[in-house]
Coordinates of C-alpha atoms and ligand atoms in Angstrom, one line a residue:
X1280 CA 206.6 24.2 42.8
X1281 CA 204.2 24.8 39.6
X1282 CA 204.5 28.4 38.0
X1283 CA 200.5 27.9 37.0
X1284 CA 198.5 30.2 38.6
X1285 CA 201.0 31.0 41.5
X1286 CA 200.3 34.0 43.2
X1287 CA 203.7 35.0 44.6
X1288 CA 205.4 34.1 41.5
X1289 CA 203.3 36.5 39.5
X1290 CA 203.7 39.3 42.3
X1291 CA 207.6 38.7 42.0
X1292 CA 208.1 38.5 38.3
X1293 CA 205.8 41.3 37.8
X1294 CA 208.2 43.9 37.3
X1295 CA 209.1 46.5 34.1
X1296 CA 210.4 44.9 31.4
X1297 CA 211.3 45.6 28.0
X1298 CA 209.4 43.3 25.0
X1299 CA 212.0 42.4 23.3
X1300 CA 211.6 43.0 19.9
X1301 CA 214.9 44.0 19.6
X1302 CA 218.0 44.0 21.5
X1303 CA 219.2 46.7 22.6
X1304 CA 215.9 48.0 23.9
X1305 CA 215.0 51.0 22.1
X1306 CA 215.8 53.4 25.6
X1307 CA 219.2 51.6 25.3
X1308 CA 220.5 52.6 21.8
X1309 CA 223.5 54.8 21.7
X1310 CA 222.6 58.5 22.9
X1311 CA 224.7 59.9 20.5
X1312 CA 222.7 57.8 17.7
X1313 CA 223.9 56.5 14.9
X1314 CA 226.0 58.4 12.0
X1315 CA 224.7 58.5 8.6
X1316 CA 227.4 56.8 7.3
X1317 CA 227.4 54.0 9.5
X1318 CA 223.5 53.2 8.4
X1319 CA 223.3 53.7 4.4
X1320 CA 226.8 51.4 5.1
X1321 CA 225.4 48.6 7.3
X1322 CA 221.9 48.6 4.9
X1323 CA 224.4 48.1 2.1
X1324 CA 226.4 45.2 3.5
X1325 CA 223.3 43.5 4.4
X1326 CA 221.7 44.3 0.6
X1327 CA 224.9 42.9 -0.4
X1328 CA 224.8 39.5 1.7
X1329 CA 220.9 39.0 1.8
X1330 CA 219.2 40.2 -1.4
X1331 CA 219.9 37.1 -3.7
X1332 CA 219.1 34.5 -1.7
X1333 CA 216.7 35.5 1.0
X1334 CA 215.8 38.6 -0.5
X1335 CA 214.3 41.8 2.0
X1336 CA 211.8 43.0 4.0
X1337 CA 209.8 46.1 4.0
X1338 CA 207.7 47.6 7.0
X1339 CA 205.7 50.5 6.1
X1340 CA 203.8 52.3 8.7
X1341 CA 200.6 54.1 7.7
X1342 CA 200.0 56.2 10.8
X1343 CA 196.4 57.9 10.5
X1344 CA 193.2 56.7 12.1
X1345 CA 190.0 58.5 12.7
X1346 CA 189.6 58.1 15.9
X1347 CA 191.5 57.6 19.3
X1348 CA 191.0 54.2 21.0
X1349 CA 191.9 55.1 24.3
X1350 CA 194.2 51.8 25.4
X1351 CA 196.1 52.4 22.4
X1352 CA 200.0 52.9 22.4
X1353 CA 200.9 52.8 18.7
X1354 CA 202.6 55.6 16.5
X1355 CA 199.2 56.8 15.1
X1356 CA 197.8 60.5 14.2
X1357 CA 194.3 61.2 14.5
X1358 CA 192.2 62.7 11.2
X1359 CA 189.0 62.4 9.8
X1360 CA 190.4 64.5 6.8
X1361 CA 191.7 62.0 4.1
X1362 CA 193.5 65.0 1.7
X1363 CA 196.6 63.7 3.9
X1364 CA 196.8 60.5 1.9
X1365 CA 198.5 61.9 -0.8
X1366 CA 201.2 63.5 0.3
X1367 CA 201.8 61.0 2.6
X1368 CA 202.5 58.2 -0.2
X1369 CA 204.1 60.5 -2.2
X1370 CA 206.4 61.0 0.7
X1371 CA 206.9 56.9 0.8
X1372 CA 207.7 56.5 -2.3
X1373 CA 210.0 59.3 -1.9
X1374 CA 211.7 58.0 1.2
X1375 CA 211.9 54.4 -0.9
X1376 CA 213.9 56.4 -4.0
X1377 CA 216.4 57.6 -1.2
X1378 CA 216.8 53.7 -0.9
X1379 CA 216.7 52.5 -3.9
X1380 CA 219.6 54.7 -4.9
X1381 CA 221.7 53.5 -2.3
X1382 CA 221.6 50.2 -3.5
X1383 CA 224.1 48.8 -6.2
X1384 CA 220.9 45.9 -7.3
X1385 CA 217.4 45.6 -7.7
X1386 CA 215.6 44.9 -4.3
X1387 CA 214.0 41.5 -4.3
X1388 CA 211.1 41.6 -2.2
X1389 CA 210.2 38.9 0.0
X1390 CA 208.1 40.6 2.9
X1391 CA 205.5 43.5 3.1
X1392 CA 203.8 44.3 5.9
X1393 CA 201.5 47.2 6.2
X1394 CA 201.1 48.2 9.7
X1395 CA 199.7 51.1 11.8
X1396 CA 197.8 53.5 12.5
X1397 CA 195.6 51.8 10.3
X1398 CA 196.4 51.1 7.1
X1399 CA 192.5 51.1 6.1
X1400 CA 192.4 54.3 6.5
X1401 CA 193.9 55.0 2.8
X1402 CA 191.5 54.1 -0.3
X1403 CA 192.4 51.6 -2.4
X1404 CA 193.0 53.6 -5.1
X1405 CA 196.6 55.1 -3.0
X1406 CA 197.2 51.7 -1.3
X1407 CA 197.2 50.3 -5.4
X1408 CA 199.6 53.4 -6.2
X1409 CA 201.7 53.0 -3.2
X1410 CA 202.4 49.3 -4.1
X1411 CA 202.7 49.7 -7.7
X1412 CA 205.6 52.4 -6.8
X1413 CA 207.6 50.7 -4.6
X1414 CA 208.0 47.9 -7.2
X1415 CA 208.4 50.6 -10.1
X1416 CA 212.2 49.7 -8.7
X1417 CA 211.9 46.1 -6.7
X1418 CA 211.3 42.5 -8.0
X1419 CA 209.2 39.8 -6.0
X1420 CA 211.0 37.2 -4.0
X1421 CA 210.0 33.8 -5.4
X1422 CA 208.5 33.5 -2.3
X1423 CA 206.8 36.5 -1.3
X1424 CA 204.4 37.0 2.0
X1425 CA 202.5 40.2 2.2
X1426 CA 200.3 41.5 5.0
X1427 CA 198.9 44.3 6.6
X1428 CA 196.9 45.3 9.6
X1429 CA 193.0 46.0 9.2
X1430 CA 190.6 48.2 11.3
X1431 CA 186.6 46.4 11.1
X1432 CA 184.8 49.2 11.4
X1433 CA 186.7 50.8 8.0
X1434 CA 187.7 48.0 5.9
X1435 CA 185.4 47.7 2.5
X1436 CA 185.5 44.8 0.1
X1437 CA 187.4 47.0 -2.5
X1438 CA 189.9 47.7 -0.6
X1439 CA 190.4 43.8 0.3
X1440 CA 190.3 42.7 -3.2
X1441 CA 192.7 45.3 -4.1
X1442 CA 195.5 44.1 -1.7
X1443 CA 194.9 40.6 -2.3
X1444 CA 195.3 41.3 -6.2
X1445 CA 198.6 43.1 -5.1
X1446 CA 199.4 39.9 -4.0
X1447 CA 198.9 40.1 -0.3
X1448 CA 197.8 36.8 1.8
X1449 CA 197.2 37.9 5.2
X1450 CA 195.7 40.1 7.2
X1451 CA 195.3 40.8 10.9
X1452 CA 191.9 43.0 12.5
X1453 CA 192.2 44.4 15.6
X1454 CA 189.3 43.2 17.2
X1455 CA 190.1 44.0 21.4
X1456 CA 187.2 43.4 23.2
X1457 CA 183.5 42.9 22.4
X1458 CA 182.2 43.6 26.2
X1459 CA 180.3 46.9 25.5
X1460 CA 181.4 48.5 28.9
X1461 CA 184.8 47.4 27.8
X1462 CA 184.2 48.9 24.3
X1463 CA 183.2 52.4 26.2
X1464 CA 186.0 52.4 28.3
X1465 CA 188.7 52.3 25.4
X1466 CA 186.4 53.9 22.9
X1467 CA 185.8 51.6 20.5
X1468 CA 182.9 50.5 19.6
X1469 CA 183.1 47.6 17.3
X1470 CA 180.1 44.9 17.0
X1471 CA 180.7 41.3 16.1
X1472 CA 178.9 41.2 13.1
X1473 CA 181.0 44.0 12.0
X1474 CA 183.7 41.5 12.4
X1475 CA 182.1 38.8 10.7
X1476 CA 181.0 40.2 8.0
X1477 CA 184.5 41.8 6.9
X1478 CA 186.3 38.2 8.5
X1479 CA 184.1 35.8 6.0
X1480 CA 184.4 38.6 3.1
X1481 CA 188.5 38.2 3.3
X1482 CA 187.7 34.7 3.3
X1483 CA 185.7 34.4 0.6
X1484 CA 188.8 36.6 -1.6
X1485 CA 191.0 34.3 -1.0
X1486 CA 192.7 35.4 2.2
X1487 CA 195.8 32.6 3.4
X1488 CA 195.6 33.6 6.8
X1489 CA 193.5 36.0 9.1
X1490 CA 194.7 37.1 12.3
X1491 CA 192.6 38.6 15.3
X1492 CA 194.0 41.1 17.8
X1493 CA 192.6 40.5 21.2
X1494 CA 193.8 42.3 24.7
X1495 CA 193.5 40.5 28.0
X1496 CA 194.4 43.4 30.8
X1497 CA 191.4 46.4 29.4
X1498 CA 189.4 48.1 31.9
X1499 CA 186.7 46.5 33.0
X1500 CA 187.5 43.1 31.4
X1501 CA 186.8 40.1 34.1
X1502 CA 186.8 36.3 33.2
X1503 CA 183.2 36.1 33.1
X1504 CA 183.1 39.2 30.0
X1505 CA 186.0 37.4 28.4
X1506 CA 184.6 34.6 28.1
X1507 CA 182.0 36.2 25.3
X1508 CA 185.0 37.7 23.3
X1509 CA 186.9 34.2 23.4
X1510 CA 184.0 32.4 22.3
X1511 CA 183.0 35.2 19.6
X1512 CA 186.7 34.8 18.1
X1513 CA 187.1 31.1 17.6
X1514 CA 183.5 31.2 16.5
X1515 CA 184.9 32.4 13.6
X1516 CA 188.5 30.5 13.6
X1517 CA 190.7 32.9 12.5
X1518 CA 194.3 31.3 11.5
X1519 CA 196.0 33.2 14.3
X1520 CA 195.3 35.0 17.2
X1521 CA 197.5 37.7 19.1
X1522 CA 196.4 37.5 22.5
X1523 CA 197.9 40.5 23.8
X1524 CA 198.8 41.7 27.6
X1525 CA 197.5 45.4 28.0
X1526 CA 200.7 47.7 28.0
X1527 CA 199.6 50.4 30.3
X1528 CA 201.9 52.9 29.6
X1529 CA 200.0 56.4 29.4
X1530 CA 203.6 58.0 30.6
X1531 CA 204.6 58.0 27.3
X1532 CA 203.9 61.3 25.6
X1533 CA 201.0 61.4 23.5
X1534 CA 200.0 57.5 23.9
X1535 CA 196.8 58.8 24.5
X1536 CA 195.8 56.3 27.2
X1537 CA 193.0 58.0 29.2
X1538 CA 188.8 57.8 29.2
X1539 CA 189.7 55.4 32.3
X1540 CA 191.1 54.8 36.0
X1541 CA 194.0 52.4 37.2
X1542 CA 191.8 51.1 39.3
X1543 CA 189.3 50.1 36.2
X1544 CA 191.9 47.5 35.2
X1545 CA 192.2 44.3 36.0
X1546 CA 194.9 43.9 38.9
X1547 CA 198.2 41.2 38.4
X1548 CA 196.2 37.9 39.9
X1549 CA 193.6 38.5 37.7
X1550 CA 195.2 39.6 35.1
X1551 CA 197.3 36.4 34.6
X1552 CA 193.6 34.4 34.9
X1553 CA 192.6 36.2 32.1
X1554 CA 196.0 34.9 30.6
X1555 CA 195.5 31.5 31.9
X1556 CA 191.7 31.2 30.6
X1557 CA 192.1 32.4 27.2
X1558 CA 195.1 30.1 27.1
X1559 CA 192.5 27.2 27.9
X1560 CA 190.0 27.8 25.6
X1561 CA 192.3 28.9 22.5
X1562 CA 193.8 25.6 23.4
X1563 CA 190.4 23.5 23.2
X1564 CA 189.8 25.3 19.9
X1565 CA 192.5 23.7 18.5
X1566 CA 195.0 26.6 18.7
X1567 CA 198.7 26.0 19.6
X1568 CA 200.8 28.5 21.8
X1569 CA 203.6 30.5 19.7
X1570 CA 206.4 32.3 21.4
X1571 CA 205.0 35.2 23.6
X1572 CA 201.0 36.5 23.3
X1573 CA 200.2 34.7 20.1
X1574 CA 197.9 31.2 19.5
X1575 CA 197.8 29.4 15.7
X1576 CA 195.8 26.4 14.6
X1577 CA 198.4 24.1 13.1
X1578 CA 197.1 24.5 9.6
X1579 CA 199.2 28.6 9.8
X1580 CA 202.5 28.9 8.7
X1581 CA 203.6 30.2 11.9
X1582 CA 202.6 26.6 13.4
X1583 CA 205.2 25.6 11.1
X1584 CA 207.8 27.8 11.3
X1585 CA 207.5 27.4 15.6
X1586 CA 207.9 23.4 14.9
X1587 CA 210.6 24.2 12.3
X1588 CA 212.4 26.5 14.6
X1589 CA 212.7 29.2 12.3
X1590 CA 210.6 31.5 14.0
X1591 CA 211.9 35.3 13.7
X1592 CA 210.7 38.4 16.1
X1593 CA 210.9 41.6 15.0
X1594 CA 209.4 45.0 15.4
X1595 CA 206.4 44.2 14.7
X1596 CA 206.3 40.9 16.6
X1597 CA 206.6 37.5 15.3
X1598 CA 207.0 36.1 11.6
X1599 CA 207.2 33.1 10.0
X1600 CA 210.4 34.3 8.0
X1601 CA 213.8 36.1 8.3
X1602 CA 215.2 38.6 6.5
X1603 CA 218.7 40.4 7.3
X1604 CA 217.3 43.7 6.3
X1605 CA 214.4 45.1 7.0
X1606 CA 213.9 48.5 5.7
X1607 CA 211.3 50.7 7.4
X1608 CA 209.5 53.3 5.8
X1609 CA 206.9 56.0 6.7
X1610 CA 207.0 57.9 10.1
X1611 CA 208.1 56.7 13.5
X1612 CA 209.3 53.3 11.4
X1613 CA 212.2 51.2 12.4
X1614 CA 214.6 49.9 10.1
X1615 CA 217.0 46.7 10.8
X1616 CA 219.5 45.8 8.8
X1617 CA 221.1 43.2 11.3
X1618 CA 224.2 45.4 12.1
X1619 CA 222.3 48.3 13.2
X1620 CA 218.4 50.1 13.8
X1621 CA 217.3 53.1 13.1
X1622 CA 214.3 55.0 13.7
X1623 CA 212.3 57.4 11.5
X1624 CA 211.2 60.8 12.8
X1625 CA 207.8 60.5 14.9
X1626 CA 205.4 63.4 13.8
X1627 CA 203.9 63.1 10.0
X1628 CA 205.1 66.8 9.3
X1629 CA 208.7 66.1 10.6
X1630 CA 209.1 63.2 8.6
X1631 CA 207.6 64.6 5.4
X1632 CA 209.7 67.7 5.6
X1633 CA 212.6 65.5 5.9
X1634 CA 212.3 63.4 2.8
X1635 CA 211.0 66.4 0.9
X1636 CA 214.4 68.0 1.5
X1637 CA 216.2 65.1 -0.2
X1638 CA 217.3 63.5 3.5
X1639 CA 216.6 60.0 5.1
X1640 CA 214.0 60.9 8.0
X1641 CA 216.3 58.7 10.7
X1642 CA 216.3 60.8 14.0
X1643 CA 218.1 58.0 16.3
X1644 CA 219.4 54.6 16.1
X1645 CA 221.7 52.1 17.3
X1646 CA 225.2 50.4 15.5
X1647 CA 225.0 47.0 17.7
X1648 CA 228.7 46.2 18.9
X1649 CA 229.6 42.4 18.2
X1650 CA 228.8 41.8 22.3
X1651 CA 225.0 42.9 21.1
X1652 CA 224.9 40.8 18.1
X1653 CA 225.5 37.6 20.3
X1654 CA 223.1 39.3 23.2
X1655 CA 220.5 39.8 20.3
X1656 CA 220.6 36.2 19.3
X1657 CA 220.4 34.4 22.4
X1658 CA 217.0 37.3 23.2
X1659 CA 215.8 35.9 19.6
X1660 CA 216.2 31.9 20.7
X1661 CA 214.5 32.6 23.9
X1662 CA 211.6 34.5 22.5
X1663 CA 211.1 32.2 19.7
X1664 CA 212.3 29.1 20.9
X1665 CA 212.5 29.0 24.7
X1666 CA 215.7 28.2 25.1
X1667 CA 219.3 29.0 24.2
X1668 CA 222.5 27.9 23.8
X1669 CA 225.9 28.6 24.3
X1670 CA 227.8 25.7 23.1
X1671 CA 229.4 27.0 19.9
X1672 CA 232.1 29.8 19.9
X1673 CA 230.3 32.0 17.8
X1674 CA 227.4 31.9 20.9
X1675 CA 230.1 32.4 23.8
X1676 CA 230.0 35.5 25.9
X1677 CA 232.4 36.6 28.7
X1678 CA 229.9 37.7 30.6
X1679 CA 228.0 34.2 30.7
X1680 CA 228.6 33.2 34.6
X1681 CA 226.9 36.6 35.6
X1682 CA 223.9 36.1 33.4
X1683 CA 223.2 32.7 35.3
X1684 CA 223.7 34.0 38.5
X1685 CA 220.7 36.2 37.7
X1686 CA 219.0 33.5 37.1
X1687 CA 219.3 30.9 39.7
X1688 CA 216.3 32.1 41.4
X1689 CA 214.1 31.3 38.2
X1690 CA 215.7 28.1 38.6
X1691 CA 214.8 27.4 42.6
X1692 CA 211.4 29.0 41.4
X1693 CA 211.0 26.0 38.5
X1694 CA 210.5 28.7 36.1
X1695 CA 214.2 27.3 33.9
X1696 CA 216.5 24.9 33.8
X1697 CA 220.5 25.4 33.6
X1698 CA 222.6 22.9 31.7
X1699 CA 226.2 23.6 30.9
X1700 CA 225.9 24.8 28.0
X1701 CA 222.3 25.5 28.1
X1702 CA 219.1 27.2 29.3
X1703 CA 215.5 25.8 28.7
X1704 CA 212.5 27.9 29.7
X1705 CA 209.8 25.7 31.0
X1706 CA 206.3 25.2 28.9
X1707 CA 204.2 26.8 31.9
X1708 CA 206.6 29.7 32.4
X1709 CA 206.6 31.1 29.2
X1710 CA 204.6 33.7 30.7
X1711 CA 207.8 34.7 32.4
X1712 CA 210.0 34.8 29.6
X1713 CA 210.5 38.3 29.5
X1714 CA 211.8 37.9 33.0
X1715 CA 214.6 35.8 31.4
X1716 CA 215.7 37.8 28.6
X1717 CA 216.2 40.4 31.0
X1718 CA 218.4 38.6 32.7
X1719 CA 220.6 38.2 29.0
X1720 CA 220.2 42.0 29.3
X1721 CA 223.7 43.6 29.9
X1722 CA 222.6 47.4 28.9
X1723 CA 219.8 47.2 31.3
X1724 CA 222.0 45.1 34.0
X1725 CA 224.8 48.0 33.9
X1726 CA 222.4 51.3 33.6
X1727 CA 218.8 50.8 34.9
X1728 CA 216.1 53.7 33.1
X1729 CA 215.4 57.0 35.3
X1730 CA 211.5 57.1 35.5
X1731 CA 208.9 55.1 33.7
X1732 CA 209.7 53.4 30.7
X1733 CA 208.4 50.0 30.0
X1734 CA 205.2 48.2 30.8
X1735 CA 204.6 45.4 33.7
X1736 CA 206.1 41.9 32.4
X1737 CA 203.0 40.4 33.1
Ligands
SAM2142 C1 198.2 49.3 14.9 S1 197.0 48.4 15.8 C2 195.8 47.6 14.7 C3 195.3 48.1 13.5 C4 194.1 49.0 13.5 N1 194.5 50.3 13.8 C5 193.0 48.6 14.5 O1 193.0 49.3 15.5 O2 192.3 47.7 14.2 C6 197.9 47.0 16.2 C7 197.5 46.2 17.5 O3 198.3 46.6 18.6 C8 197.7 46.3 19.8 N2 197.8 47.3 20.8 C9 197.8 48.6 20.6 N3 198.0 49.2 21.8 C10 198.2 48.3 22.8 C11 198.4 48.3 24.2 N4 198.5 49.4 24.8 N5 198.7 47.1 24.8 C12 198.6 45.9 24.1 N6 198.3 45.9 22.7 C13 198.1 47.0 22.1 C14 196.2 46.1 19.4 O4 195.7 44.8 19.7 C15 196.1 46.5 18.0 O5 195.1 45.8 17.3
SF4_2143 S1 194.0 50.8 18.0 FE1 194.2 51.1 15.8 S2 192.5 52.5 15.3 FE2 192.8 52.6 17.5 S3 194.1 54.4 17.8 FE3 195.4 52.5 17.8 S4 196.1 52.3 15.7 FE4 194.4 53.8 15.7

């Protein structure tokens, strides 16, 4: 039986699941959290095996915007009043001190990413300060790649050439939808010259890589009004393209998902045609699928990194490179150093009274046990390279016979197939590959979530 555009395969599949950009789950981490102890030690034993060679990574989440986009289910805080910038780098750079103390070297930099909220949002002039401070105590990896995330509608040419004189490369817009019912629905209004105009512009700076955010799953979106916003975005080629599912999931306290009905959006048949369309044309454009939700022309170092299997997802999705640590800065952001996560405090003022008292802002967090370390990896291989394997001893888990058994109906439904020591998701399931991680998933096997938690796996 062929998975394509199978009706009773997507009504089957189509069930909660977690993402997967990391393992355990966020709703899974330890209740009781994690000691501060056991994180500044596990950030230290990764610093300690990590920062020659591969050097680190550094998230930092810049969590204002100025206005709401109703399908939106980021960390962000809504203000048109930009006297918050201030404090809030100051508080970063803060937050980055208690770091930088803890660590017996120099941090060696080798990925930024700015992400959101919207990063746009702060003038260049604090974007330059915040960058100069945080390597007031770091050095550049010799191969450094620097990114952030860019709103259109706010992003001026100053602000460009500043970041790309900081040294970043790439930069992703959230672009959406360019239906103008569609636009209404999730208020945001966003033409395509906008678009263009600030697309060509990064171009013209010297930009590596540009990356456009597109949602298949809005209200109102059908295949006919997709069509336009599929043939707007390779119009202008952009290296990559995320082609994310709509995560409905206005349970979530202050998501802010509302200006629409459930019945507005498009139901699961349709939804996976959206999939299946955008899929087709990104594919005659040229574009090559990557893991889960995102599209590259060969000519991106993700392209690369996919064919060289060293693919990495983390919070924020998929990059090209790995780094054992990853330290997250700035409110609500997640830190991984390998051995553990941990989560920065979720309102600006919590955060910012935290660090001001001299404290890391962590409010929970997870110390993964050495059953979740294997669990993790084997979630990573699927992800990134649809399949797994369980051959070496390092890779073994006791658990191993159940986790198939799950899974024999994914392989009567063609979706995988088993080999001893093996699993290989098919090419035209990889829509389902959530469905197979969750399979890997012991904490959500033993202890399923009370209420709502995660969005539709399809
Ligand atoms: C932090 S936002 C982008 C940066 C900037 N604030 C903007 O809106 O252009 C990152 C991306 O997450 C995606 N996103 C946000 N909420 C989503 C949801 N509910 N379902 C799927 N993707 C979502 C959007 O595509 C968005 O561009
Ligand atoms: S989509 Fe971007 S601009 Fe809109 S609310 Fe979310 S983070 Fe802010």
């Amino acid at each position: 039986m062929q998975s394509k555009n199978n009706p009773k395969l997507i009504q089957k599949y189509n069930i909660p699941g977690p993402r997967y950009t990391s393992y355990p789950t966020v709703p899974f981490w330890d209740k009781e959290g994690i000691s501060l102890q056991n994180w500044t030690e596990t950030v230290k034993r990764s610093f300690n095996e990590s920062n020659d060679e591969e050097g680190i990574s550094l998230y930092i989440h810049l969590p204002f915007c100025e206005s709401l986009c109703t399908f939106c289910a980021c960390h962000k805080h809504i203000t048109k009043h930009h006297s918050v910038e201030d404090e809030y780098i100051d508080t970063v750079l803060k937050e980055w001190k208690l770091y930088v103390d803890l660590l017996d070297n120099k941090p060696s930099i080798r990925e930024i990413h700015l992400g959101g909220g919207t990063p746009t949002f702060f003038s260049s002039e604090n974007l330059k300060r915040m960058i100069d401070g945080i390597f007031d105590y770091a050095s550049r990896h010799e191969v450094y790649d620097f990114s952030f995330e860019a709103h259109p509608n706010d992003t001026t040419r100053e602000q460009l050439q500043t970041l790309f004189d900081l040294g970043f490369t790439r930069t992703s817009f959230g672009i959406q939808d360019y239906d103008p019912t569609v636009q209404q629905a999730i208020n945001r209004i966003q033409k395509f010259e906008t678009v263009k105009r600030i697309h060509h512009l990064s171009k013209e700076i010297g930009y590596e890589s540009i990356s456009h955010d597109i949602i298949f799953g809005l209200p109102h979106q059908n295949i006919e009004n997709i069509k336009t916003t599929i043939a707007n975005t390779v119009k202008l080629r952009p290296d990559r393209i995320a082609y994310y599912s709509y995560a409905h999931v206005p349970w979530i306290k202050g998501v802010g998902q509302r200006g629409f009905d459930e019945n507005d959006l498009p139901k699961d048949e349709e939804k996976r045609e959206l999939y299946e369309l955008g899929k087709q044309l990104f594919f005659e454009a040229g574009y090559i699928e990557i893991g889960m939700d995102h599209f590259a022309l060969p000519t991106d170092k993700m392209y690369k990194a996919m064919v060289e299997k060293h693919l990495h997802r983390n919070f924020m999705g998929y990059t090209a490179g790995k780094t054992k640590l990853m330290i997250g800065l700035g409110m609500s952001a997640i830190s991984d150093s390998w051995y553990s996560f941990a989560q920065n405090e979720k309102r600006v003022e919590d955060y910012v009274n935290r660090v001001n008292k001299g404290k890391f802002p962590i409010f929970r967090g997870h110390l993964l046990t050495d059953e979740d370390l294997i669990i993790r990896q084997h979630i990573l291989n699927l992800m990134c390279n649809l399949e797994t394997s369980w051959a070496t001893e390092e890779m073994k888990l006791k658990n191993i016979d159940k986790i198939l058994e799950r899974l024999t109906e994914m392989q009567d439904d063609n979706l995988i197939q088993i080999y001893e020591n093996k699993l290989v998701v098919k090419e035209s399931a990889r829509m389902f590959i959530r469905n197979v991680c969750m399979a890997f998933d012991l904490k959500l096997a033993k202890t399923q979530p009370k209420g709502r938690i995660f969005s539709m796996t399809i």
